[in-house]
Short mmCIF file of C-alpha atoms in Angstrom, two decimals:
data_model
loop_
_atom_site.label_atom_id
_atom_site.label_comp_id
_atom_site.label_asym_id
_atom_site.label_seq_id
_atom_site.Cartn_x
_atom_site.Cartn_y
_atom_site.Cartn_z
CA MET A 145 183.68 124.11 61.37
CA ASP A 146 184.88 126.41 58.85
CA PHE A 147 185.10 129.86 60.13
CA SER A 148 186.76 131.41 57.04
CA PHE A 149 185.21 133.90 54.78
CA THR A 150 185.35 133.76 50.88
CA ALA A 151 188.09 135.50 49.00
CA GLU A 152 185.47 137.98 47.60
CA GLN A 153 184.14 138.79 51.07
CA GLU A 154 187.77 139.43 52.35
CA GLU A 155 188.52 141.43 49.41
CA PHE A 156 185.52 143.53 49.64
CA ARG A 157 185.99 144.07 53.44
CA ASP A 158 189.55 145.28 52.70
CA SER A 159 188.55 147.65 50.10
CA VAL A 160 185.93 149.29 52.44
CA THR A 161 188.70 149.57 54.91
CA ARG A 162 190.82 151.40 52.29
CA PHE A 163 187.93 153.45 51.26
CA ALA A 164 187.05 154.71 54.79
CA GLU A 165 190.70 155.21 55.74
CA SER A 166 191.22 157.44 52.62
CA ALA A 167 187.73 159.09 52.16
CA LEU A 168 186.20 159.32 55.57
CA VAL A 169 188.89 161.15 57.43
CA ASP A 170 187.77 164.75 57.67
CA ASP A 171 188.16 166.07 61.18
CA VAL A 172 185.35 164.68 63.29
CA ARG A 173 186.00 166.74 66.41
CA SER A 174 185.10 170.04 64.84
CA ARG A 175 181.69 168.49 63.77
CA GLU A 176 181.12 167.00 67.13
CA LYS A 177 181.13 170.38 68.72
CA THR A 178 178.19 171.58 66.68
CA GLY A 179 176.54 168.24 66.00
CA GLU A 180 177.19 168.69 62.30
CA PHE A 181 176.24 165.68 59.95
CA TYR A 182 179.07 164.50 57.78
CA TRP A 183 177.35 165.13 54.39
CA ASP A 184 180.57 164.91 52.37
CA GLY A 185 181.17 161.49 54.03
CA TRP A 186 177.54 160.42 53.31
CA HIS A 187 177.75 161.25 49.73
CA ARG A 188 181.24 159.42 49.43
CA CYS A 189 179.75 156.43 50.89
CA ALA A 190 176.83 156.52 48.44
CA GLU A 191 179.28 156.74 45.56
CA PHE A 192 181.05 153.66 46.96
CA GLY A 193 177.62 151.88 47.08
CA LEU A 194 177.32 151.64 50.87
CA GLN A 195 173.82 152.80 51.27
CA GLY A 196 172.57 150.17 48.88
CA LEU A 197 174.69 147.32 50.43
CA PRO A 198 172.01 144.73 50.94
CA LEU A 199 169.55 145.91 48.19
CA PRO A 200 169.05 143.98 45.01
CA GLU A 201 170.77 145.25 41.85
CA GLN A 202 167.42 146.15 40.53
CA PHE A 203 167.09 148.95 42.99
CA GLY A 204 170.66 149.97 42.53
CA GLY A 205 172.04 147.84 45.30
CA LEU A 206 175.18 145.65 45.81
CA GLU A 207 173.22 142.69 46.73
CA ALA A 208 175.56 141.84 49.63
CA ASP A 209 174.71 138.74 51.58
CA ILE A 210 174.28 139.44 55.42
CA THR A 211 177.83 138.00 56.33
CA THR A 212 179.26 140.44 53.85
CA CYS A 213 177.24 143.25 55.40
CA VAL A 214 178.51 142.50 58.81
CA LEU A 215 182.05 142.42 57.55
CA VAL A 216 181.52 145.88 55.76
CA MET A 217 180.25 147.34 58.92
CA GLU A 218 183.05 145.98 60.93
CA ALA A 219 185.42 147.41 58.45
CA LEU A 220 183.75 150.78 58.75
CA GLY A 221 183.70 150.79 62.51
CA TYR A 222 187.45 149.99 62.33
CA ALA A 223 188.58 152.69 59.92
CA CYS A 224 185.93 155.51 60.25
CA ARG A 225 186.29 157.67 63.43
CA ASP A 226 182.84 159.50 62.63
CA SER A 227 180.64 157.06 64.43
CA GLY A 228 177.68 159.30 63.94
CA LEU A 229 177.93 158.96 60.25
CA LEU A 230 178.02 155.19 60.54
CA PHE A 231 175.04 155.22 62.93
CA SER A 232 172.96 157.33 60.41
CA LEU A 233 174.06 155.00 57.60
CA ASN A 234 172.99 151.86 59.74
CA SER A 235 169.60 153.42 60.60
CA HIS A 236 169.02 154.45 56.95
CA ILE A 237 169.73 150.85 55.85
CA TRP A 238 168.36 148.46 58.54
CA THR A 239 165.50 150.52 60.01
CA CYS A 240 163.96 151.82 56.76
CA GLU A 241 165.42 150.27 53.54
CA ILE A 242 165.34 146.64 54.79
CA PRO A 243 161.70 146.94 56.07
CA ILE A 244 160.69 148.39 52.59
CA LEU A 245 162.35 145.70 50.86
CA GLU A 246 160.86 142.75 53.03
CA PHE A 247 157.38 144.23 53.49
CA GLY A 248 156.78 146.89 50.70
CA SER A 249 154.63 146.65 47.70
CA ASP A 250 156.28 146.79 44.34
CA GLU A 251 155.35 150.40 43.96
CA GLN A 252 156.83 151.35 47.35
CA LYS A 253 160.06 149.60 46.60
CA GLN A 254 160.40 151.27 43.18
CA HIS A 255 159.56 154.59 44.74
CA TYR A 256 162.03 154.60 47.59
CA LEU A 257 164.68 152.08 47.18
CA PRO A 258 166.63 153.24 44.22
CA ALA A 259 166.78 156.84 45.79
CA MET A 260 167.86 155.50 49.11
CA ALA A 261 170.49 153.04 47.57
CA ALA A 262 172.01 156.29 45.74
CA GLY A 263 171.93 158.22 49.07
CA LYS A 264 169.76 160.83 47.45
CA ILE A 265 167.03 160.46 50.23
CA VAL A 266 167.61 159.64 53.90
CA GLY A 267 165.45 157.25 55.81
CA GLY A 268 164.83 156.18 59.42
CA HIS A 269 162.20 154.91 61.64
CA ALA A 270 160.10 156.48 64.42
CA MET A 271 158.90 154.01 67.04
CA THR A 272 159.89 155.41 70.38
CA GLU A 273 157.56 158.08 72.17
CA PRO A 274 158.07 160.07 75.28
CA ASP A 275 155.88 157.54 77.26
CA ALA A 276 156.75 154.40 75.11
CA GLY A 277 160.38 153.33 75.25
CA SER A 278 160.96 149.69 76.38
CA ASP A 279 157.31 149.28 76.41
CA ALA A 280 157.31 150.11 72.62
CA TYR A 281 153.80 148.88 71.86
CA SER A 282 152.13 151.10 74.41
CA LEU A 283 152.64 153.76 71.83
CA ARG A 284 150.04 156.51 71.65
CA THR A 285 150.44 157.78 68.13
CA THR A 286 147.12 156.93 66.39
CA ALA A 287 146.18 156.42 62.67
CA ILE A 288 142.61 156.87 61.99
CA GLU A 289 141.16 155.62 58.64
CA ASP A 290 139.48 158.41 56.70
CA GLY A 291 138.38 157.30 53.24
CA ASP A 292 141.39 156.62 51.13
CA SER A 293 143.61 157.89 53.66
CA PHE A 294 144.83 157.59 57.30
CA VAL A 295 145.30 160.66 59.62
CA LEU A 296 148.11 160.27 61.99
CA ASN A 297 148.44 162.16 65.33
CA GLY A 298 151.01 161.72 67.97
CA SER A 299 154.72 162.40 68.73
CA LYS A 300 157.84 160.47 68.52
CA THR A 301 161.18 161.02 70.39
CA PHE A 302 164.79 159.92 70.09
CA THR A 303 164.19 159.48 66.20
CA SER A 304 167.51 158.85 64.58
CA ASN A 305 167.98 160.67 61.40
CA ALA A 306 164.74 162.68 61.94
CA PRO A 307 166.45 166.24 61.29
CA ILE A 308 167.83 165.09 58.00
CA ALA A 309 165.25 162.32 56.85
CA ASP A 310 163.10 162.51 53.72
CA VAL A 311 161.07 159.50 54.73
CA LEU A 312 160.43 157.87 58.12
CA LEU A 313 158.80 154.48 58.86
CA VAL A 314 156.29 155.70 61.48
CA PHE A 315 154.63 153.20 63.72
CA ALA A 316 151.08 154.09 64.92
CA THR A 317 148.20 152.20 66.37
CA THR A 318 145.30 151.54 64.12
CA ASP A 319 143.38 149.38 66.58
CA ARG A 320 144.23 150.11 70.19
CA GLU A 321 142.14 147.33 71.67
CA ARG A 322 144.43 144.86 69.87
CA GLY A 323 147.51 146.24 71.65
CA TRP A 324 150.72 145.03 69.81
CA ALA A 325 148.59 143.40 67.19
CA GLY A 326 146.99 146.64 66.30
CA VAL A 327 150.17 148.67 65.38
CA THR A 328 150.78 149.48 61.76
CA GLY A 329 153.82 150.91 59.87
CA PHE A 330 153.40 153.98 57.62
CA LEU A 331 156.06 155.44 55.17
CA VAL A 332 155.76 159.11 55.86
CA ASP A 333 157.42 161.62 53.55
CA MET A 334 158.88 164.42 55.75
CA ASP A 335 157.27 167.12 53.55
CA THR A 336 153.75 165.82 54.29
CA PRO A 337 151.65 168.60 55.84
CA GLY A 338 151.32 167.99 59.57
CA VAL A 339 154.84 166.54 60.01
CA GLU A 340 157.28 168.72 62.35
CA VAL A 341 160.66 167.84 63.31
CA SER A 342 162.57 169.41 66.18
CA LYS A 343 166.13 170.70 65.94
CA PRO A 344 168.64 168.01 66.62
CA LEU A 345 168.75 166.94 70.24
CA GLU A 346 172.11 167.20 72.02
CA LYS A 347 173.53 163.72 73.07
CA LEU A 348 176.33 162.39 75.09
CA GLY A 349 177.66 160.27 72.18
CA LEU A 350 177.05 159.65 68.47
CA LYS A 351 177.01 163.49 68.31
CA THR A 352 177.27 163.77 64.47
CA SER A 353 174.20 161.51 63.92
CA PRO A 354 171.13 163.99 64.11
CA THR A 355 168.33 162.74 66.45
CA GLY A 356 165.08 164.57 66.80
CA GLU A 357 161.52 164.64 67.89
CA VAL A 358 158.75 164.26 65.39
CA THR A 359 155.28 165.73 65.87
CA LEU A 360 152.35 164.48 63.71
CA GLN A 361 149.41 166.71 63.68
CA ASP A 362 146.41 165.71 61.49
CA CYS A 363 149.08 164.23 59.12
CA LYS A 364 147.16 162.81 56.23
CA VAL A 365 148.79 159.92 54.31
CA PRO A 366 147.28 157.74 51.54
CA LYS A 367 146.46 154.17 52.41
CA THR A 368 149.28 153.23 50.01
CA ALA A 369 151.60 154.50 52.63
CA VAL A 370 150.83 151.42 54.77
CA LEU A 371 153.92 149.19 54.83
CA GLY A 372 152.73 145.62 54.73
CA LYS A 373 149.35 145.15 56.04
CA THR A 374 147.26 147.07 58.66
CA GLY A 375 148.28 145.49 62.13
CA GLN A 376 151.56 144.09 60.86
CA GLY A 377 153.60 146.71 62.63
CA SER A 378 155.11 144.37 65.23
CA ALA A 379 156.07 141.81 62.54
CA ILE A 380 158.06 144.67 60.67
CA PHE A 381 159.58 145.94 63.96
CA ASN A 382 160.71 142.44 65.06
CA ALA A 383 162.28 141.62 61.70
CA GLU A 384 164.02 144.93 61.61
CA MET A 385 165.50 144.56 65.11
CA GLU A 386 167.21 141.24 63.99
CA TRP A 387 169.04 143.02 61.25
CA GLU A 388 169.77 146.05 63.42
CA ARG A 389 170.98 144.02 66.47
CA SER A 390 173.48 142.24 64.21
CA CYS A 391 174.53 144.59 61.39
CA LEU A 392 174.48 148.01 63.34
CA PHE A 393 176.59 146.49 66.15
CA ALA A 394 179.06 145.10 63.73
CA CYS A 395 180.48 148.71 63.73
CA HIS A 396 181.04 148.54 67.35
CA VAL A 397 183.25 145.33 66.83
CA GLY A 398 185.17 147.14 64.23
CA ALA A 399 185.62 150.04 66.73
CA MET A 400 186.71 147.68 69.49
CA ARG A 401 189.34 146.22 67.26
CA HIS A 402 190.56 149.72 66.40
CA GLN A 403 190.68 150.57 70.09
CA LEU A 404 192.75 147.36 70.91
CA ASP A 405 195.24 148.33 68.23
CA VAL A 406 195.59 151.87 69.50
CA CYS A 407 195.97 150.56 73.02
CA VAL A 408 198.51 147.89 72.17
CA GLU A 409 200.73 150.50 70.30
CA TYR A 410 200.30 152.90 73.50
CA ALA A 411 201.18 150.02 75.89
CA ARG A 412 204.40 149.32 73.73
CA ASP A 413 205.49 152.92 73.48
CA ARG A 414 204.59 154.46 76.86
CA LYS A 415 207.30 153.90 79.46
CA GLN A 416 206.93 154.14 83.09
CA PHE A 417 209.39 153.17 85.84
CA GLY A 418 211.75 152.38 82.88
CA GLU A 419 209.62 149.71 81.27
CA PRO A 420 206.85 149.82 78.51
CA ILE A 421 203.56 149.85 80.44
CA GLY A 422 202.46 146.76 78.40
CA SER A 423 204.89 144.70 80.44
CA PHE A 424 202.83 145.35 83.61
CA GLN A 425 200.22 142.84 84.18
CA ALA A 426 197.66 145.60 85.22
CA ILE A 427 197.81 146.68 81.55
CA SER A 428 198.54 143.44 79.69
CA HIS A 429 195.49 141.78 81.41
CA LYS A 430 193.33 144.65 80.15
CA LEU A 431 194.62 144.12 76.67
CA ALA A 432 193.86 140.42 76.99
CA ASP A 433 190.36 141.08 77.87
CA MET A 434 189.91 143.52 75.07
CA ARG A 435 191.13 140.85 72.71
CA MET A 436 188.75 138.35 74.07
CA ARG A 437 185.79 140.51 73.85
CA VAL A 438 186.60 141.30 70.20
CA GLU A 439 186.89 137.77 69.40
CA LEU A 440 183.80 136.56 71.05
CA ALA A 441 181.84 139.59 69.85
CA GLU A 442 182.79 138.73 66.30
CA LEU A 443 181.78 135.08 66.85
CA ILE A 444 178.32 135.79 67.94
CA LEU A 445 177.68 138.40 65.22
CA HIS A 446 179.00 135.97 62.51
CA LYS A 447 176.71 133.21 63.99
CA VAL A 448 173.64 135.49 63.70
CA ALA A 449 174.71 136.37 60.14
CA TRP A 450 175.13 132.72 59.24
CA LEU A 451 171.76 131.80 60.69
CA LYS A 452 169.94 134.53 58.78
CA SER A 453 171.91 133.69 55.63
CA GLU A 454 170.41 130.04 56.06
CA GLY A 455 166.94 131.49 56.29
CA LYS A 456 166.66 130.72 60.01
CA ARG A 457 165.06 132.73 62.70
CA ALA A 458 167.84 134.37 64.97
CA GLN A 459 165.61 136.35 67.51
CA ILE A 460 167.51 134.96 70.73
CA GLU A 461 170.86 134.93 69.05
CA ALA A 462 170.57 138.51 67.92
CA ALA A 463 169.44 139.50 71.46
CA ILE A 464 172.58 137.71 72.79
CA ALA A 465 174.72 139.39 70.11
CA LYS A 466 173.37 142.88 70.91
CA LEU A 467 173.74 142.45 74.65
CA PHE A 468 177.28 141.03 74.53
CA VAL A 469 178.70 143.45 71.88
CA SER A 470 177.25 146.58 73.31
CA GLU A 471 178.32 145.67 77.00
CA SER A 472 181.76 144.57 75.71
CA TYR A 473 182.22 147.86 73.81
CA LEU A 474 181.51 149.74 77.09
CA SER A 475 183.98 147.65 79.04
CA SER A 476 186.72 147.94 76.52
CA SER A 477 186.19 151.71 76.14
CA LEU A 478 186.70 152.07 79.87
CA ASP A 479 189.78 149.92 79.64
CA ALA A 480 191.01 152.11 76.80
CA ILE A 481 190.76 155.25 78.76
CA GLN A 482 192.41 153.65 81.84
CA ILE A 483 195.42 152.29 79.86
CA HIS A 484 195.83 155.78 78.37
CA GLY A 485 195.62 157.20 81.96
CA GLY A 486 195.46 161.09 81.90
CA TYR A 487 195.74 161.19 78.05
CA GLY A 488 192.69 159.00 77.82
CA PHE A 489 190.73 161.71 79.88
CA MET A 490 191.71 164.43 77.49
CA SER A 491 189.34 164.85 74.56
CA GLU A 492 192.21 165.94 72.29
CA TYR A 493 193.41 162.28 72.21
CA GLU A 494 189.94 161.06 71.00
CA ILE A 495 189.91 157.94 73.38
CA ASP A 496 186.78 159.29 74.96
CA ARG A 497 184.49 159.07 72.01
CA ASP A 498 184.23 155.37 72.11
CA LEU A 499 183.05 155.52 75.76
CA ARG A 500 180.38 158.21 74.96
CA ASP A 501 179.14 156.17 72.16
CA ALA A 502 179.32 152.86 73.77
CA ILE A 503 176.93 154.09 76.59
CA GLY A 504 174.28 154.70 73.96
CA GLY A 505 174.75 151.12 72.66
CA ARG A 506 173.26 149.77 75.87
CA ILE A 507 170.19 151.66 75.30
CA TYR A 508 169.12 151.83 71.70
CA SER A 509 167.96 148.82 69.69
CA GLY A 510 166.24 147.59 72.93
CA THR A 511 168.11 148.12 76.21
CA SER A 512 170.36 145.61 77.78
CA GLU A 513 167.62 144.74 80.11
CA ILE A 514 165.18 144.18 77.38
CA GLN A 515 167.63 141.83 75.58
CA ARG A 516 167.80 139.83 78.97
CA ASN A 517 164.05 139.68 78.96
CA ILE A 518 164.07 138.24 75.35
CA ILE A 519 166.78 135.76 76.16
CA ALA A 520 164.91 134.60 79.33
CA ARG A 521 161.66 134.27 77.32
CA PHE A 522 163.25 131.66 75.11
CA LEU A 523 164.75 129.73 77.98
CA GLU A 524 161.34 128.18 78.90
CA ILE A 525 161.69 128.91 82.45
CA MET B 146 148.89 113.78 67.17
CA ASP B 147 147.42 116.16 64.69
CA THR B 148 148.58 119.73 64.04
CA SER B 149 145.99 121.69 66.06
CA ASN B 150 146.71 119.46 69.03
CA LYS B 151 150.37 119.84 68.90
CA ILE B 152 150.07 123.54 68.53
CA ARG B 153 147.50 123.85 71.33
CA GLU B 154 149.60 121.77 73.75
CA TYR B 155 152.78 123.83 72.95
CA ILE B 156 151.12 127.09 73.59
CA GLN B 157 149.36 125.72 76.76
CA LYS B 158 152.67 124.45 78.16
CA GLU B 159 155.24 126.95 76.89
CA ILE B 160 153.40 130.23 76.67
CA ALA B 161 150.10 130.14 78.42
CA ASN B 162 151.50 128.86 81.89
CA GLY B 163 149.52 125.63 81.72
CA ARG B 164 146.22 127.25 81.08
CA GLU B 165 143.89 125.15 78.96
CA LEU B 166 142.68 126.56 75.73
CA SER B 167 140.21 125.75 73.07
CA ASN B 168 140.95 125.72 69.21
CA GLU B 169 138.75 128.70 68.82
CA GLU B 170 139.56 130.80 71.66
CA SER B 171 141.25 134.27 70.89
CA LEU B 172 144.94 134.18 71.78
CA LEU B 173 145.36 137.88 71.15
CA ALA B 174 142.21 139.35 72.93
CA GLY B 175 142.87 136.86 75.71
CA GLY B 176 146.32 138.25 76.18
CA VAL B 177 147.95 134.76 75.78
CA LEU B 178 150.24 135.91 72.87
CA ASP B 179 152.31 139.05 73.01
CA SER B 180 154.68 140.09 70.28
CA LEU B 181 157.65 138.00 71.70
CA ALA B 182 155.41 134.92 72.20
CA VAL B 183 154.50 135.01 68.68
CA VAL B 184 158.09 134.91 67.46
CA LYS B 185 158.71 131.90 70.01
CA LEU B 186 155.69 130.24 68.48
CA VAL B 187 156.74 130.75 64.96
CA THR B 188 160.26 129.23 65.77
CA TYR B 189 158.36 126.20 67.24
CA VAL B 190 156.03 125.97 64.20
CA GLU B 191 158.91 126.15 61.60
CA ASN B 192 160.97 123.58 63.53
CA GLU B 193 158.05 121.13 64.40
CA PHE B 194 156.24 121.12 60.98
CA ASP B 195 159.22 121.78 58.76
CA VAL B 196 157.73 124.92 57.20
CA GLU B 197 159.00 128.41 56.55
CA VAL B 198 156.59 131.26 57.73
CA PRO B 199 157.12 134.11 55.47
CA ASP B 200 157.42 137.52 56.89
CA SER B 201 154.40 138.48 54.92
CA ASP B 202 152.35 136.01 56.98
CA PHE B 203 153.41 137.53 60.12
CA ASP B 204 149.90 139.05 60.30
CA PRO B 205 148.16 138.99 63.78
CA ASP B 206 144.96 137.44 62.06
CA ASN B 207 147.04 134.40 61.31
CA PHE B 208 147.67 133.94 65.05
CA GLU B 209 144.21 134.73 66.38
CA SER B 210 143.61 131.28 67.48
CA VAL B 211 144.93 127.67 67.45
CA ALA B 212 142.57 127.10 64.44
CA ALA B 213 144.01 130.07 62.61
CA ILE B 214 147.55 128.84 63.14
CA THR B 215 146.65 125.33 61.96
CA GLU B 216 145.09 126.91 58.88
CA LEU B 217 148.23 129.06 58.27
CA ILE B 218 150.40 125.87 58.44
CA GLU B 219 148.19 123.88 56.11
CA ARG B 220 148.14 126.76 53.57
CA ILE B 221 152.05 126.94 53.64
CA ARG B 222 152.30 123.21 53.18
CA ALA B 223 149.83 123.09 50.33
#
């Protein structure tokens, strides 16, 4: 088996690393204190072409294949310390751009994708509700047909990018009796009358990625706002999750690799009892585990990318990848703090950010428990 | 074994816990297929019948019954 990448892929990955190390370096700690979104970083990413990474050239994209996308996200995770920026970027691409690309009409693609690729408008998706989290299809937001329009009523929560979004892919039920088969996706422009967004929610991690609540009150959208077909919401959501569970979590793999580098350097330099602490098994074993997690996380992510590049379904593999990468990131983040001891506990040294971010990784894109449910369903028990 | 028989037997065995189904019975209203089961079913269909189900055909109406699924496969093959 050949696990190597093409020279072009490696070159592009390295160029993204250099870009992030030089252009995405403004102090993140000050933005974390206020939850400020890194707009300068967003615009620099757009100039580099990142918002349009997987999109066809006709829409201003870079037409990157999925393996390249995964490598780019790993590079960003490695080199950019503003994890909130990366999370918002990933939400924009995988939860809004890709659904439009895969399910949108020609008019929808032409209307949204060039502006999204240029970073001129920000996208996201609104699925989760106060009473519909893991039980996603028990959502209560309704879309009632009214002539040439649909009228949406309901509320969404934990909506990534909501406070800065220009368009959201909103999931609503158009036929409650059909359950999951009666859910439809709507492209809702945020300046539509009847749309209200809360101020950003304060979070444990990903502090610079704005998250909010969205209320829809008699929000009238034209029928042309339907993404795909009526009742196709679950297909859109499932397809989007395969992308999200691989590409978004590639950033975590990059972050884990960065963590490992920092910890190895610390273990070499920090001396206790006259020896570098890396010479003690209590530390070297942790580093070995961190290395193992990075390696295995990369392998499963790259397998998902390969399957999708071959046009194959990757539902179970994406679930395994998401579960393994997110749990590994949390374990390695705990190890990183422990290796650094008291310094790891001090926010000034920025070791704690990974831990705060990693906890969220076990929850969004489907909790670890849901991923286990998905895997078990495919085991034919 | 013809297409509809294969599909019906797969659903009965792997999704419906052995419950017997007819070709015309609603799999959605009957609660046989949920959103994950559809993905599992599509994976089976693609592997067994060597077809690719485009995302645009992930329409619940195409999975309403064994007959509807059979029709989908025949349409893709045509």
